[in-house]
């Protein structure tokens, strides 16, 4: 592997979703957006629901990641996520349906003043919007 590259692997409970050499990754942590380049200091950070952007010599890959954490050390990044999908694996109609359902649940939660339902629906909406955004590569 060249000095300007490092490996990034994304795993979920279902197995490895992504495994490539990259020049940079950009991800959204609980403390804000973070970019990691080769030879970055070791880091562990929890991730928000968002796209992980993987910079390649030939362009950029986006992967929809729903929570989890990233660990970087020895020029290797491992992202452990609750779920993750590459654009070609995203079922757009299912994601759109999930977005519509989440919006309905948010409206209902406001009507009945249910904070727990509102929280769950907001997370579902973030996941659906993230999947839709990544699918529009």
Short mmCIF file of C-alpha atoms in Angstrom, two decimals:
data_model
loop_
_atom_site.label_atom_id
_atom_site.label_comp_id
_atom_site.label_asym_id
_atom_site.label_seq_id
_atom_site.Cartn_x
_atom_site.Cartn_y
_atom_site.Cartn_z
CA UNK A 1 0.00 0.00 0.00
CA UNK A 2 1.34 3.43 -0.91
CA UNK A 3 2.25 5.94 1.81
CA UNK A 4 -0.64 8.15 0.78
CA UNK A 5 -3.25 5.40 1.29
CA UNK A 6 -4.78 3.48 4.18
CA UNK A 7 -7.42 0.79 4.53
CA UNK A 8 -11.01 1.47 5.57
CA UNK A 9 -13.36 -1.33 6.54
CA UNK A 10 -17.03 -0.93 7.46
CA UNK A 11 -18.60 -3.81 9.36
CA UNK A 12 -22.10 -4.41 10.71
CA UNK A 13 -23.63 -7.31 12.63
CA UNK A 14 -24.35 -8.83 9.18
CA UNK A 15 -20.72 -8.73 8.05
CA UNK A 16 -18.35 -6.54 6.05
CA UNK A 17 -20.11 -3.91 3.95
CA UNK A 18 -17.08 -2.05 2.58
CA UNK A 19 -13.32 -2.71 2.43
CA UNK A 20 -11.01 -0.57 0.28
CA UNK A 21 -7.81 1.41 0.36
CA UNK A 22 -8.40 5.15 0.48
CA UNK A 23 -6.64 8.49 0.57
CA UNK A 24 -9.07 10.07 3.08
CA UNK A 25 -12.34 9.46 4.90
CA UNK A 26 -14.77 12.11 6.06
CA UNK A 27 -17.32 11.20 8.69
CA UNK A 28 -19.68 12.88 11.10
CA UNK A 29 -18.93 12.17 14.74
CA UNK A 30 -20.89 13.17 17.82
CA UNK A 31 -18.47 16.13 18.11
CA UNK A 32 -18.68 17.26 14.49
CA UNK A 33 -17.25 16.38 11.10
CA UNK A 34 -13.85 14.67 11.02
CA UNK A 35 -11.45 13.96 8.21
CA UNK A 36 -8.84 11.24 8.52
CA UNK A 37 -5.73 11.11 6.33
CA UNK A 38 -2.90 8.55 6.29
CA UNK A 39 -0.71 8.62 9.40
CA UNK A 40 -3.44 10.34 11.48
CA UNK A 41 -3.02 9.95 15.22
CA UNK A 42 -4.97 7.03 16.69
CA UNK A 43 -8.58 7.94 17.39
CA UNK A 44 -11.86 6.38 18.48
CA UNK A 45 -15.07 8.35 17.95
CA UNK A 46 -18.80 7.62 17.99
CA UNK A 47 -20.63 8.32 14.75
CA UNK A 48 -23.87 10.07 13.94
CA UNK A 49 -26.34 8.87 11.34
CA UNK A 50 -24.76 10.22 8.16
CA UNK A 51 -22.83 9.32 5.03
CA UNK A 52 -19.21 8.25 5.33
CA UNK A 53 -17.31 9.73 2.40
CA UNK A 54 -14.35 7.70 1.19
CA UNK A 55 -11.94 9.57 -1.08
CA UNK A 56 -10.30 7.46 -3.75
CA UNK A 57 -7.79 8.29 -6.49
CA UNK A 58 -10.67 7.73 -8.91
CA UNK A 59 -13.35 9.75 -7.08
CA UNK A 60 -15.45 9.26 -3.97
CA UNK A 61 -17.62 6.53 -2.47
CA UNK A 62 -20.46 7.29 -0.07
CA UNK A 63 -21.80 4.78 2.39
CA UNK A 64 -24.95 5.35 4.49
CA UNK A 65 -23.95 4.58 8.08
CA UNK A 66 -26.46 4.47 10.92
CA UNK A 67 -24.57 5.09 14.13
CA UNK A 68 -21.64 3.13 15.49
CA UNK A 69 -18.03 4.18 15.93
CA UNK A 70 -14.77 4.56 14.05
CA UNK A 71 -11.38 3.36 15.27
CA UNK A 72 -8.24 4.50 13.46
CA UNK A 73 -4.73 3.25 14.22
CA UNK A 74 -1.73 1.93 12.29
CA UNK A 75 -3.11 3.34 9.02
CA UNK A 76 -6.28 1.31 9.25
CA UNK A 77 -9.79 2.63 9.87
CA UNK A 78 -12.50 0.30 11.10
CA UNK A 79 -16.06 1.53 11.26
CA UNK A 80 -18.42 -0.62 13.30
CA UNK A 81 -21.99 0.39 12.55
CA UNK A 82 -25.49 -0.71 13.49
CA UNK A 83 -26.19 -0.82 9.76
CA UNK A 84 -24.50 0.48 6.62
CA UNK A 85 -25.38 0.44 2.93
CA UNK A 86 -23.59 1.31 -0.28
CA UNK A 87 -25.68 3.22 -2.86
CA UNK A 88 -26.29 0.17 -5.05
CA UNK A 89 -27.68 -1.80 -2.08
CA UNK A 90 -30.23 0.85 -1.05
CA UNK A 91 -33.85 0.09 -1.92
CA UNK A 92 -34.98 3.63 -2.76
CA UNK A 93 -38.72 2.89 -2.67
CA UNK A 94 -38.36 1.25 0.74
CA UNK A 95 -36.34 4.22 2.02
CA UNK A 96 -38.96 6.64 0.68
CA UNK A 97 -41.72 4.64 2.41
CA UNK A 98 -39.73 4.70 5.66
CA UNK A 99 -39.35 8.49 5.33
CA UNK A 100 -43.11 8.93 4.81
CA UNK A 101 -43.91 6.67 7.79
CA UNK A 102 -41.44 8.54 10.01
CA UNK A 103 -42.95 11.89 9.05
CA UNK A 104 -46.43 10.56 9.93
CA UNK A 105 -45.15 9.28 13.28
CA UNK A 106 -43.57 12.67 14.02
CA UNK A 107 -46.86 14.40 13.29
CA UNK A 108 -48.74 11.94 15.49
CA UNK A 109 -46.21 12.31 18.31
CA UNK A 110 -46.69 16.08 18.26
CA UNK A 111 -50.46 15.68 18.34
CA UNK A 112 -50.42 13.37 21.37
CA UNK A 113 -47.37 14.99 23.03
CA UNK A 114 -45.42 11.70 23.16
CA UNK A 115 -41.71 12.53 23.54
CA UNK A 116 -40.59 8.89 23.24
CA UNK A 117 -42.48 8.34 19.99
CA UNK A 118 -41.10 11.64 18.71
CA UNK A 119 -37.52 10.60 19.47
CA UNK A 120 -37.92 7.23 17.76
CA UNK A 121 -39.58 8.81 14.72
CA UNK A 122 -36.86 11.46 14.40
CA UNK A 123 -34.17 8.74 14.35
CA UNK A 124 -36.14 6.79 11.74
CA UNK A 125 -36.45 9.94 9.64
CA UNK A 126 -32.70 10.64 9.86
CA UNK A 127 -31.94 7.08 8.74
CA UNK A 128 -34.36 7.26 5.81
CA UNK A 129 -33.10 10.67 4.67
CA UNK A 130 -29.49 9.47 4.95
CA UNK A 131 -30.24 6.41 2.81
CA UNK A 132 -32.05 8.52 0.21
CA UNK A 133 -29.23 11.05 0.10
CA UNK A 134 -26.56 8.38 -0.41
CA UNK A 135 -28.64 6.60 -3.05
CA UNK A 136 -28.58 9.76 -5.19
CA UNK A 137 -24.87 9.38 -5.82
#
